[in-house]
Coordinates of C-alpha atoms in Angstrom, one line a residue:
M16 CA -23.4 -10.3 10.2
R17 CA -26.9 -11.5 11.9
P18 CA -26.8 -14.5 14.6
E19 CA -30.3 -16.2 12.0
E20 CA -27.2 -14.7 9.2
M21 CA -24.3 -16.7 10.8
D22 CA -25.8 -19.7 11.9
R23 CA -26.6 -20.1 7.9
V24 CA -22.8 -19.5 7.2
R25 CA -21.3 -21.2 9.7
P26 CA -19.4 -24.0 8.4
V27 CA -18.0 -22.3 5.9
I28 CA -16.4 -19.7 8.7
E29 CA -15.4 -23.0 11.0
G30 CA -13.6 -24.4 7.7
F31 CA -12.0 -20.9 7.0
A32 CA -11.4 -21.3 10.5
A33 CA -10.0 -24.4 10.1
G34 CA -7.8 -23.8 7.5
M35 CA -6.7 -21.0 9.0
F36 CA -5.7 -22.3 12.5
G37 CA -5.4 -25.3 12.0
G38 CA -1.4 -25.1 12.3
F39 CA -2.4 -24.3 16.7
A40 CA -0.7 -27.3 18.4
R41 CA -3.5 -27.4 20.7
R42 CA -7.7 -28.0 20.4
D43 CA -8.7 -24.9 22.7
Q44 CA -6.5 -21.9 20.5
R45 CA -8.5 -23.3 17.3
A46 CA -11.6 -23.4 19.1
K47 CA -11.0 -19.3 20.2
G48 CA -10.0 -19.2 17.2
E49 CA -13.0 -19.8 15.8
L50 CA -14.9 -18.3 17.7
Y51 CA -12.4 -15.0 17.7
L52 CA -13.8 -15.0 14.4
R53 CA -17.2 -15.1 14.8
G54 CA -17.9 -12.0 16.4
L55 CA -14.9 -10.3 13.8
L56 CA -18.5 -11.1 11.3
S57 CA -21.4 -10.2 13.7
D58 CA -23.1 -6.9 13.4
G59 CA -21.9 -4.4 15.8
K60 CA -20.0 -1.4 15.3
R61 CA -17.5 -1.5 18.4
K62 CA -14.9 -5.0 17.8
S63 CA -13.0 -4.8 20.7
M64 CA -13.2 -7.6 22.8
Q65 CA -16.9 -6.9 26.2
P66 CA -18.8 -6.0 23.1
M67 CA -17.7 -9.2 20.8
A68 CA -18.2 -11.3 24.2
E69 CA -21.0 -10.2 24.4
R70 CA -23.0 -10.6 20.7
L71 CA -22.1 -14.5 20.7
G72 CA -22.7 -14.8 24.5
V73 CA -19.3 -15.7 26.0
D74 CA -17.3 -15.0 28.4
H75 CA -14.9 -12.0 27.2
Q76 CA -11.6 -13.4 29.3
Q77 CA -11.7 -16.3 26.9
L78 CA -11.1 -13.4 23.6
Q79 CA -8.5 -11.4 25.1
Q80 CA -6.5 -14.1 26.4
F81 CA -6.3 -15.9 23.0
V82 CA -5.4 -12.6 22.0
T83 CA -3.1 -11.0 24.1
T84 CA -1.5 -13.9 25.9
S85 CA -2.2 -17.1 24.4
T86 CA 1.3 -18.4 22.2
W87 CA 1.4 -18.6 18.7
D88 CA 2.6 -18.1 15.6
H89 CA 0.4 -14.9 14.8
V90 CA 3.1 -14.8 11.2
E91 CA 2.3 -18.0 10.4
V92 CA -1.8 -17.7 10.4
R93 CA -1.0 -14.9 8.2
R94 CA 0.8 -16.4 5.8
R95 CA -1.7 -18.8 5.4
L96 CA -4.5 -16.1 5.5
A97 CA -2.4 -14.7 2.1
V98 CA -1.5 -17.7 0.3
W99 CA -6.2 -17.7 0.6
A100 CA -6.1 -14.9 -0.4
G101 CA -3.6 -14.8 -3.5
G102 CA -5.1 -17.6 -4.6
F103 CA -8.4 -17.0 -4.5
V104 CA -8.5 -13.0 -6.0
D105 CA -5.6 -13.8 -8.8
P106 CA -4.9 -10.7 -8.0
D107 CA -3.4 -8.4 -10.7
A108 CA -1.5 -6.0 -9.0
W109 CA -0.7 -5.8 -5.1
V110 CA -1.9 -2.5 -3.8
V111 CA 0.2 -1.0 -1.3
D112 CA -1.7 1.9 1.0
D113 CA -2.3 3.3 4.6
T114 CA -4.9 3.9 6.6
S115 CA -4.2 6.2 10.1
F116 CA -6.2 4.8 13.6
P117 CA -7.4 8.1 15.1
K118 CA -7.4 7.8 18.9
D119 CA -8.4 9.4 21.7
G120 CA -5.7 9.3 24.1
N121 CA -1.6 8.1 23.4
A122 CA -1.3 5.4 25.1
S123 CA -1.3 2.8 22.5
P124 CA 1.3 1.9 21.0
G125 CA 2.7 4.1 17.1
V126 CA 0.5 6.9 18.6
A127 CA 1.5 9.9 17.5
R128 CA 0.1 13.9 16.3
I129 CA 0.4 13.7 12.7
Y130 CA -2.0 14.4 9.4
C131 CA -5.1 11.7 10.2
G132 CA -6.9 11.0 7.0
A133 CA -9.6 9.4 8.3
L134 CA -10.1 12.9 10.0
G135 CA -7.8 15.0 7.5
K136 CA -6.4 16.4 10.0
T137 CA -4.0 16.2 12.4
A138 CA -4.4 14.3 15.1
N139 CA -4.3 11.6 17.5
C140 CA -3.3 8.1 15.5
Q141 CA -1.7 5.0 14.2
V142 CA -1.3 4.2 10.5
G143 CA -1.2 1.2 9.3
V144 CA 1.1 0.3 6.2
S145 CA -1.0 -2.9 4.4
V146 CA -0.7 -4.7 0.9
H147 CA -4.1 -6.1 -0.4
A148 CA -4.6 -8.6 -2.7
V149 CA -6.4 -6.6 -6.1
T150 CA -8.5 -7.1 -9.3
D151 CA -11.4 -5.3 -10.5
W152 CA -14.4 -7.7 -8.7
A153 CA -12.5 -8.2 -5.5
S154 CA -9.1 -7.6 -2.7
A155 CA -8.4 -8.2 0.7
A156 CA -4.9 -7.2 2.4
V157 CA -2.7 -9.4 2.4
D158 CA 0.2 -8.2 5.1
W159 CA 0.6 -5.2 6.7
R160 CA 2.9 -3.6 9.8
L161 CA 1.8 -1.0 12.0
F162 CA 4.1 2.0 11.4
L163 CA 5.5 3.5 14.4
P164 CA 7.3 6.9 14.2
E165 CA 10.1 8.9 15.3
S166 CA 8.8 9.9 18.9
W167 CA 8.5 5.3 19.7
D168 CA 11.9 4.5 19.0
D169 CA 14.1 5.6 21.9
R170 CA 17.7 5.4 19.8
L171 CA 16.3 9.0 17.3
A172 CA 15.8 10.3 20.5
D173 CA 17.6 13.8 20.9
D174 CA 17.7 14.4 25.0
P175 CA 18.5 11.1 27.4
A176 CA 15.3 12.2 29.4
E177 CA 13.1 11.8 26.4
A178 CA 14.9 8.6 25.4
A179 CA 13.8 7.1 29.0
E180 CA 10.2 8.5 28.4
V181 CA 10.3 6.8 25.2
R182 CA 11.0 2.7 26.6
V183 CA 9.1 3.7 30.1
R184 CA 6.2 3.7 26.9
R185 CA 7.9 1.2 24.7
K186 CA 7.6 -0.9 27.5
R187 CA 4.0 -0.8 28.8
C188 CA 2.9 -1.4 24.8
A189 CA 5.9 -5.0 25.1
I190 CA 6.2 -3.2 22.5
P191 CA 10.6 -5.8 20.7
D192 CA 13.6 -3.7 21.4
A193 CA 13.9 -5.2 17.6
V194 CA 11.3 -3.1 16.3
R195 CA 12.0 0.4 15.5
H196 CA 10.6 3.6 13.6
R197 CA 11.2 3.1 10.3
E198 CA 9.1 4.5 7.2
K199 CA 6.3 3.4 5.5
W200 CA 8.1 2.3 2.0
R201 CA 10.8 0.2 3.6
L202 CA 7.5 -1.2 5.5
A203 CA 6.1 -1.9 2.1
L204 CA 9.3 -3.3 1.4
D205 CA 9.5 -5.7 3.5
M206 CA 6.0 -6.9 3.2
L207 CA 6.8 -7.9 -0.6
D208 CA 10.1 -9.3 0.4
E209 CA 7.4 -11.4 3.0
L210 CA 4.9 -12.7 0.1
A211 CA 7.2 -13.4 -1.8
G212 CA 9.1 -15.4 0.2
W213 CA 5.6 -17.2 1.1
G214 CA 6.2 -18.6 -2.6
L215 CA 3.1 -15.0 -3.9
P216 CA 3.7 -14.3 -7.5
A217 CA 5.0 -11.8 -8.8
R218 CA 2.4 -8.9 -10.1
P219 CA 2.7 -5.1 -10.8
V220 CA 3.2 -3.2 -7.2
V221 CA 0.2 0.0 -7.5
A222 CA 1.1 2.5 -4.6
D223 CA -0.2 6.1 -4.5
A224 CA 2.4 9.0 -4.5
G225 CA 3.3 9.1 -0.8
Y226 CA 5.1 6.0 -2.2
G227 CA 5.1 6.2 -5.8
D228 CA 7.6 9.8 -4.4
T229 CA 9.4 8.6 -2.9
T230 CA 12.1 7.3 -5.5
A231 CA 14.1 4.6 -2.9
F232 CA 11.3 2.6 -3.1
R233 CA 10.6 2.6 -7.1
L234 CA 14.4 1.0 -6.8
G235 CA 13.3 -1.2 -4.9
L236 CA 10.5 -2.6 -6.8
T237 CA 13.5 -2.5 -10.2
E238 CA 15.3 -4.1 -7.4
R239 CA 13.2 -6.8 -7.0
G240 CA 12.2 -7.1 -9.8
L241 CA 8.6 -6.1 -10.0
T242 CA 7.3 -3.7 -11.8
Y243 CA 4.8 -0.7 -11.1
V244 CA 2.4 2.2 -12.2
L245 CA 2.8 4.8 -8.8
A246 CA 0.7 7.8 -8.3
V247 CA 3.7 10.9 -8.1
H248 CA 3.3 14.6 -8.0
S249 CA 3.3 16.1 -11.6
N250 CA 7.0 18.2 -10.2
T251 CA 8.8 14.8 -10.3
S252 CA 12.3 15.7 -13.1
A253 CA 12.4 13.9 -16.5
H254 CA 13.8 13.8 -19.5
P255 CA 11.5 12.6 -22.6
A256 CA 12.6 9.0 -23.9
S257 CA 14.5 10.2 -27.0
A258 CA 16.7 12.4 -25.6
M259 CA 20.5 11.1 -24.5
P260 CA 23.4 12.3 -23.4
V261 CA 26.8 14.1 -25.1
T262 CA 30.3 14.1 -24.0
A263 CA 32.0 16.7 -25.0
D264 CA 34.9 16.8 -26.1
Y265 CA 38.7 16.5 -24.3
G266 CA 40.6 19.6 -24.3
G267 CA 43.5 17.5 -23.4
I268 CA 43.6 19.3 -19.7
G269 CA 42.4 17.5 -16.5
R270 CA 39.1 15.0 -16.1
R271 CA 37.6 13.5 -19.6
P272 CA 34.3 14.7 -20.0
V273 CA 31.8 12.2 -19.3
P274 CA 27.9 11.7 -21.0
R275 CA 26.0 14.6 -19.1
Y276 CA 21.8 15.1 -21.0
P277 CA 22.8 18.8 -23.2
E278 CA 19.7 19.8 -21.4
P279 CA 17.8 20.1 -18.0
A280 CA 15.7 18.1 -17.0
A281 CA 11.5 19.0 -17.0
D282 CA 8.5 18.5 -15.1
L283 CA 6.7 15.3 -15.7
K284 CA 3.4 18.7 -16.6
T285 CA 5.8 20.5 -18.7
L286 CA 5.9 17.4 -20.7
A287 CA 2.3 16.9 -21.3
M288 CA 1.4 19.7 -21.8
S289 CA 4.3 19.8 -24.7
A290 CA 2.5 16.5 -25.7
G291 CA -1.0 18.3 -26.0
R292 CA -4.4 17.1 -24.8
A293 CA -5.4 16.4 -28.5
A294 CA -1.8 13.4 -27.5
G295 CA -4.5 11.2 -24.8
R296 CA -6.8 9.6 -25.9
F297 CA -10.5 9.0 -23.5
V298 CA -10.7 5.3 -22.1
V299 CA -13.7 4.5 -18.9
W300 CA -11.9 3.5 -15.9
R301 CA -14.7 2.6 -13.9
H302 CA -18.9 1.9 -14.0
G303 CA -20.0 4.0 -10.5
S304 CA -23.4 3.6 -9.0
H305 CA -23.8 7.2 -9.8
K306 CA -26.5 6.6 -12.6
T307 CA -28.6 8.9 -14.7
A308 CA -30.0 8.7 -18.2
A309 CA -27.8 11.0 -20.3
N310 CA -24.3 7.7 -18.1
P311 CA -26.8 5.0 -17.6
T312 CA -24.0 2.6 -16.8
G313 CA -22.5 5.0 -14.0
R314 CA -19.1 5.1 -16.8
M315 CA -16.6 7.8 -15.7
R316 CA -13.8 7.9 -18.7
S317 CA -10.4 10.3 -18.6
R318 CA -8.2 12.1 -21.3
F319 CA -5.3 9.3 -20.4
L320 CA -2.4 10.5 -22.6
A321 CA 0.6 8.3 -22.9
L322 CA 4.7 8.8 -23.3
R323 CA 8.0 7.3 -23.0
V324 CA 10.2 9.5 -20.4
R325 CA 13.7 8.7 -18.8
P326 CA 12.9 10.6 -14.6
A327 CA 15.6 12.3 -13.6
N328 CA 17.3 13.3 -10.4
R329 CA 20.9 12.1 -8.6
H330 CA 19.6 8.9 -7.3
I331 CA 19.0 6.9 -9.8
P332 CA 21.8 4.8 -11.6
K333 CA 22.7 6.0 -15.3
A334 CA 23.3 3.8 -17.8
P335 CA 27.7 3.6 -18.8
D336 CA 26.5 5.7 -21.9
G337 CA 25.1 8.3 -19.0
S338 CA 22.0 7.4 -19.5
L339 CA 18.5 7.1 -17.1
P340 CA 16.3 4.0 -17.3
E341 CA 12.9 4.9 -19.3
C342 CA 9.6 4.8 -18.1
W343 CA 5.8 5.1 -18.7
L344 CA 4.4 8.6 -17.9
L345 CA 0.5 8.7 -17.6
A346 CA -1.3 11.7 -17.3
E347 CA -5.3 11.7 -16.8
W348 CA -7.1 15.4 -18.1
P349 CA -10.3 14.8 -17.0
P350 CA -13.5 16.3 -18.6
G351 CA -13.6 19.4 -18.6
A352 CA -9.5 19.6 -17.9
D353 CA -7.4 22.1 -19.9
E354 CA -4.9 20.4 -17.7
P355 CA -4.1 17.0 -16.0
T356 CA -4.4 16.3 -12.9
D357 CA -3.0 13.5 -11.7
Y358 CA 0.8 11.7 -12.8
W359 CA 2.3 8.2 -12.8
L360 CA 5.5 6.4 -13.9
S361 CA 5.2 2.6 -14.6
T362 CA 7.8 0.0 -15.5
L363 CA 4.9 -2.2 -17.3
P364 CA 6.6 -3.3 -21.0
A365 CA 6.9 -0.6 -23.5
D366 CA 4.4 -2.2 -25.9
I367 CA 1.9 -2.0 -23.1
R368 CA -2.2 -1.1 -24.1
L369 CA -2.8 2.2 -22.7
R370 CA -7.0 0.6 -21.4
D371 CA -4.5 -2.0 -19.4
L372 CA -1.8 0.5 -18.1
V373 CA -5.1 2.9 -16.9
K374 CA -6.4 -0.1 -15.6
L375 CA -4.1 -0.5 -13.3
A376 CA -3.3 3.4 -12.2
K377 CA -6.8 3.0 -11.4
I378 CA -7.5 -0.1 -9.7
R379 CA -6.5 1.5 -5.7
W380 CA -10.4 2.4 -5.7
R381 CA -11.0 -0.8 -5.1
I382 CA -9.9 -1.1 -2.1
E383 CA -10.6 2.3 -0.7

């Protein structure tokens, strides 16, 4: 944002800052909070203290002190921001995502040599996990966590010398002792719990296969009463919804047999291909910016198939009759494809319209 643009919207920024930082006891903290917000919105690629201070015409130590040493309740600020964003956006879904931040060195908290999506290769990076309020027209991050890899948790180190080195790094970065390695899907559940504690309403949860393939994450959402539309890989196993367990006759010796499915579970690709491409329907899921004479609205459409299935693995609890929970399988055939390229599992109601199911499955692109 250029200086003249900042001048025009400054009353709006000041009003927003007053709502976010109004809980601060000290006036100077509220002023520095508003100053820091203007620095983030100002033009310039670098958002570190000195470049922002130069653009604002102030001493960078004011911003440095506000962020690093001034005592204020950051959780309360995040709560206010989440409540504001939730009310303003009125989301159709909570989207869980993670973002990598490339780093040249290895001194920043949580930096590790792992796959970096921003670079498309393994490199030094930090990873942030976030939850976004998303609709067709807008998105806003409402909660976030820094992912701490196992290499930053001294309790997980096998070698005492390695553990001591990790403790030194943790102390240098001021990482509290209570903050430990926690899987990304657990961080996502923590944030969804936090949003519920802040009074934000339940919404369907949408995420990519990095979360959807984790059975414990899907079960955690169900335990919390949250529906979901989660991408999964094609090799995820499931039974058709029509399949039901049967109990073999008891021969009078040993334990009585328990209900079991007579056929082994198939993978999702097999189930979708068995139903056939023709069983799907074309759905326009986005109007993009690539417009042509043949496609003046830039519409993007694919053939989608929705089937009722019962995901199957040993971690999913069964009903007393031995049956597994039923949910939706959504498969997408892009134009010209001979087989599905993308799959989702969803616990949305059985009577949901295909178009609405596709809309939620594809809503992640709004934050990308």
